[in-house]
Short mmCIF file of C-alpha atoms in Angstrom, two decimals:
data_model
loop_
_atom_site.label_atom_id
_atom_site.label_comp_id
_atom_site.label_asym_id
_atom_site.label_seq_id
_atom_site.Cartn_x
_atom_site.Cartn_y
_atom_site.Cartn_z
CA MET A 1 0.00 0.00 0.00
CA ALA A 2 1.39 3.41 -0.92
CA ASP A 3 1.40 6.36 1.46
CA SER A 4 3.82 9.17 2.27
CA ASN A 5 7.05 7.92 3.82
CA ALA A 6 9.18 9.82 6.34
CA ASP A 7 11.20 11.27 3.42
CA GLY A 8 7.99 12.49 1.73
CA SER A 9 8.19 9.95 -1.09
CA ARG A 10 5.23 7.83 -2.18
CA ALA A 11 7.23 4.62 -2.59
CA PRO A 12 5.61 1.47 -1.20
CA LEU A 13 5.97 1.34 2.58
CA SER A 14 6.96 -2.29 2.25
CA ALA A 15 8.60 -3.93 -0.73
CA PRO A 16 10.17 -7.27 -1.48
CA ARG A 17 13.81 -7.73 -0.48
CA GLY A 18 14.54 -9.87 -3.50
CA PRO A 19 12.99 -11.34 -6.62
CA VAL A 20 9.38 -12.48 -6.43
CA VAL A 21 7.89 -15.80 -7.52
CA GLU A 22 4.33 -16.66 -8.44
CA THR A 23 2.79 -18.91 -5.80
CA ILE A 24 -0.37 -19.30 -3.74
CA PRO A 25 0.37 -17.77 -0.31
CA GLU A 26 -0.67 -19.71 2.77
CA GLY A 27 -4.31 -18.98 3.58
CA ASP A 28 -5.02 -17.57 0.11
CA ASP A 29 -6.84 -19.11 -2.83
CA ARG A 30 -5.07 -17.60 -5.83
CA ALA A 31 -1.58 -17.16 -7.19
CA ARG A 32 0.24 -13.98 -6.22
CA LEU A 33 3.76 -12.63 -6.63
CA VAL A 34 5.57 -13.42 -3.37
CA CYS A 35 9.10 -12.71 -2.16
CA PRO A 36 10.43 -16.01 -0.76
CA ASP A 37 13.01 -14.11 1.35
CA CYS A 38 10.69 -11.80 3.30
CA GLY A 39 7.16 -13.03 2.55
CA PHE A 40 6.09 -9.76 0.87
CA ILE A 41 2.99 -10.32 -1.28
CA ARG A 42 2.34 -8.11 -4.32
CA TYR A 43 -1.40 -7.81 -4.90
CA ASP A 44 -2.62 -6.89 -8.37
CA ASN A 45 -5.85 -4.99 -7.82
CA PRO A 46 -8.26 -3.32 -10.23
CA LYS A 47 -7.81 0.29 -11.25
CA ILE A 48 -10.57 2.63 -10.09
CA VAL A 49 -12.22 4.87 -12.67
CA VAL A 50 -14.46 7.75 -11.57
CA GLY A 51 -16.79 9.85 -13.67
CA SER A 52 -20.25 11.33 -14.02
CA VAL A 53 -23.35 11.41 -16.13
CA ILE A 54 -23.61 15.21 -16.27
CA THR A 55 -26.87 16.88 -17.26
CA HIS A 56 -27.99 20.44 -17.90
CA ASP A 57 -31.51 21.53 -18.86
CA GLY A 58 -32.47 17.95 -19.76
CA ARG A 59 -29.41 17.38 -21.93
CA PHE A 60 -26.39 15.11 -21.44
CA LEU A 61 -22.80 16.35 -21.53
CA LEU A 62 -20.53 14.07 -23.56
CA CYS A 63 -16.87 14.37 -24.50
CA ARG A 64 -15.36 13.29 -27.85
CA ARG A 65 -12.11 11.53 -26.94
CA ALA A 66 -8.82 13.08 -28.09
CA ILE A 67 -6.77 10.17 -26.71
CA GLN A 68 -6.61 6.41 -27.15
CA PRO A 69 -8.32 4.12 -26.65
CA ARG A 70 -11.32 4.94 -28.87
CA ILE A 71 -10.11 8.34 -30.07
CA GLY A 72 -12.92 10.30 -31.75
CA TYR A 73 -15.70 8.43 -29.90
CA TRP A 74 -18.04 9.98 -27.33
CA THR A 75 -17.75 9.24 -23.62
CA LEU A 76 -18.55 10.56 -20.17
CA ALA A 77 -16.11 12.82 -18.33
CA ALA A 78 -14.26 10.06 -16.48
CA GLY A 79 -10.78 8.79 -15.70
CA TYR A 80 -8.54 7.16 -13.13
CA LEU A 81 -8.81 8.05 -9.46
CA GLU A 82 -5.60 9.67 -8.19
CA LEU A 83 -3.82 8.77 -4.95
CA GLY A 84 -5.20 10.71 -2.00
CA GLU A 85 -8.42 11.64 -3.80
CA THR A 86 -11.94 10.74 -2.74
CA PRO A 87 -14.04 9.25 -5.56
CA VAL A 88 -16.32 12.32 -5.57
CA ASP A 89 -13.33 14.68 -5.76
CA GLY A 90 -11.92 12.55 -8.58
CA ALA A 91 -15.17 12.74 -10.54
CA ARG A 92 -15.22 16.52 -10.12
CA ARG A 93 -11.59 16.77 -11.26
CA GLU A 94 -12.28 14.62 -14.34
CA ALA A 95 -15.25 16.84 -15.28
CA TRP A 96 -12.97 19.86 -15.08
CA GLU A 97 -10.03 18.25 -16.93
CA GLU A 98 -12.07 16.80 -19.79
CA ALA A 99 -14.94 19.28 -20.11
CA CYS A 100 -13.85 22.42 -18.20
CA ALA A 101 -17.10 21.85 -16.30
CA ARG A 102 -17.94 22.58 -12.68
CA ILE A 103 -20.43 20.00 -11.46
CA ASP A 104 -22.67 19.25 -8.51
CA ILE A 105 -22.81 15.54 -7.67
CA ASP A 106 -25.96 14.27 -5.99
CA ALA A 107 -25.69 10.46 -6.01
CA LEU A 108 -23.65 7.40 -6.92
CA LEU A 109 -25.35 6.14 -10.08
CA GLY A 110 -23.45 2.96 -10.93
CA VAL A 111 -20.63 0.63 -9.92
CA TYR A 112 -19.38 -1.27 -12.95
CA HIS A 113 -16.82 -4.07 -12.97
CA ILE A 114 -14.82 -4.51 -16.18
CA PRO A 115 -12.72 -7.65 -15.53
CA ARG A 116 -11.04 -7.88 -18.95
CA ILE A 117 -9.21 -4.59 -18.27
CA SER A 118 -9.18 -4.87 -14.46
CA GLN A 119 -11.31 -1.79 -13.75
CA VAL A 120 -13.98 -0.84 -11.27
CA GLN A 121 -15.90 2.23 -12.41
CA LEU A 122 -17.75 4.52 -10.00
CA ILE A 123 -20.12 6.71 -11.99
CA TYR A 124 -22.05 9.54 -10.35
CA ARG A 125 -25.19 11.47 -11.24
CA ALA A 126 -24.29 15.15 -11.60
CA SER A 127 -25.52 18.45 -12.94
CA LEU A 128 -23.59 21.19 -14.69
CA ARG A 129 -23.27 24.00 -12.14
CA ASP A 130 -23.33 27.08 -14.36
CA GLY A 131 -23.86 25.82 -17.90
CA ALA A 132 -20.25 26.53 -18.89
CA PHE A 133 -18.09 23.86 -20.52
CA ALA A 134 -15.33 23.52 -23.14
CA ALA A 135 -13.03 20.83 -24.46
CA GLY A 136 -10.13 20.03 -22.17
CA PRO A 137 -6.81 18.56 -23.38
CA GLU A 138 -8.19 14.99 -23.51
CA SER A 139 -11.31 15.96 -25.51
CA GLN A 140 -11.68 16.93 -29.17
CA ALA A 141 -15.11 18.40 -28.43
CA VAL A 142 -17.66 18.59 -25.63
CA GLN A 143 -21.36 18.87 -26.34
CA LEU A 144 -24.79 18.74 -24.71
CA PHE A 145 -27.19 16.23 -26.31
CA ARG A 146 -30.90 15.66 -25.86
CA TRP A 147 -31.61 11.95 -25.31
CA ASP A 148 -32.71 11.44 -28.92
CA GLU A 149 -29.57 13.22 -30.20
CA ILE A 150 -27.01 11.06 -28.37
CA PRO A 151 -24.67 9.53 -31.00
CA TRP A 152 -25.26 5.95 -29.83
CA THR A 153 -23.27 4.37 -32.68
CA ASP A 154 -20.25 6.50 -31.74
CA ILE A 155 -20.23 5.81 -27.99
CA ALA A 156 -16.73 4.80 -26.86
CA PHE A 157 -17.49 2.06 -24.32
CA PRO A 158 -20.41 -0.16 -23.27
CA SER A 159 -20.21 1.21 -19.71
CA VAL A 160 -21.07 4.68 -21.08
CA ARG A 161 -24.29 3.21 -22.54
CA TRP A 162 -25.01 1.46 -19.24
CA ALA A 163 -24.58 4.67 -17.25
CA LEU A 164 -26.73 6.75 -19.61
CA ASN A 165 -29.49 4.12 -19.55
CA HIS A 166 -29.23 3.74 -15.79
CA PHE A 167 -29.55 7.52 -15.46
CA ARG A 168 -32.83 7.34 -17.38
CA GLU A 169 -34.07 4.54 -15.09
CA VAL A 170 -33.59 6.66 -11.95
CA GLU A 171 -34.16 10.13 -13.40
CA GLY A 172 -35.97 12.27 -10.85
CA ALA A 173 -35.63 9.71 -8.05
CA ALA A 174 -34.26 11.10 -4.79
CA GLU A 175 -33.19 7.66 -3.57
CA PHE A 176 -32.16 4.56 -5.50
CA ALA A 177 -29.64 1.76 -5.30
CA PRO A 178 -26.56 2.23 -7.49
CA ARG A 179 -26.77 0.17 -10.66
CA ILE A 180 -24.33 -2.56 -11.75
CA ASN A 181 -23.33 -4.19 -15.04
CA PRO A 182 -26.33 -5.40 -17.02
CA PRO A 183 -26.44 -9.21 -16.83
CA GLU A 184 -26.26 -9.63 -20.60
CA ASP A 185 -23.20 -7.41 -21.09
CA GLY A 186 -20.23 -7.77 -18.76
CA ALA A 187 -17.71 -6.45 -21.30
CA GLY A 188 -17.58 -2.78 -20.25
#
């Protein structure tokens, strides 16, 4: 686990003393990289992605990707959670970085698991605070779409479709359970 060390660095607080080997540690049920000298176990955990379905006056804010993967396709303002950030703060930061948008988050909309790329996505329901937005460095364009204008054939990832559809399911609801991957589509 990474945290600040006495010297201010963010290096792992514990690390293997020597080379690691793949083995099943005692008391575990899956292979891990383990240092036979000191017993250090390196856990490979999913990356956390945070983002938001952002709306304004009944329209949905989407970003046309300027980076790979899926350059030129439309997506939500979303990206990797940074060390030391709360998921809500990360979603706000991503909205600013990708869409120059200030947002108000009111609920966790969905928790999606994308095993093939080792991601867990936390997607929030949010509104555009002041109506202002512009393309950030990772976006070719940013645009508000009415539901019937969303470029469905040019959506970057299945999880973007899930989140948009889940938003519609709970639209106007003050309380709801966060949604998960649809049973028929675990791809993400």
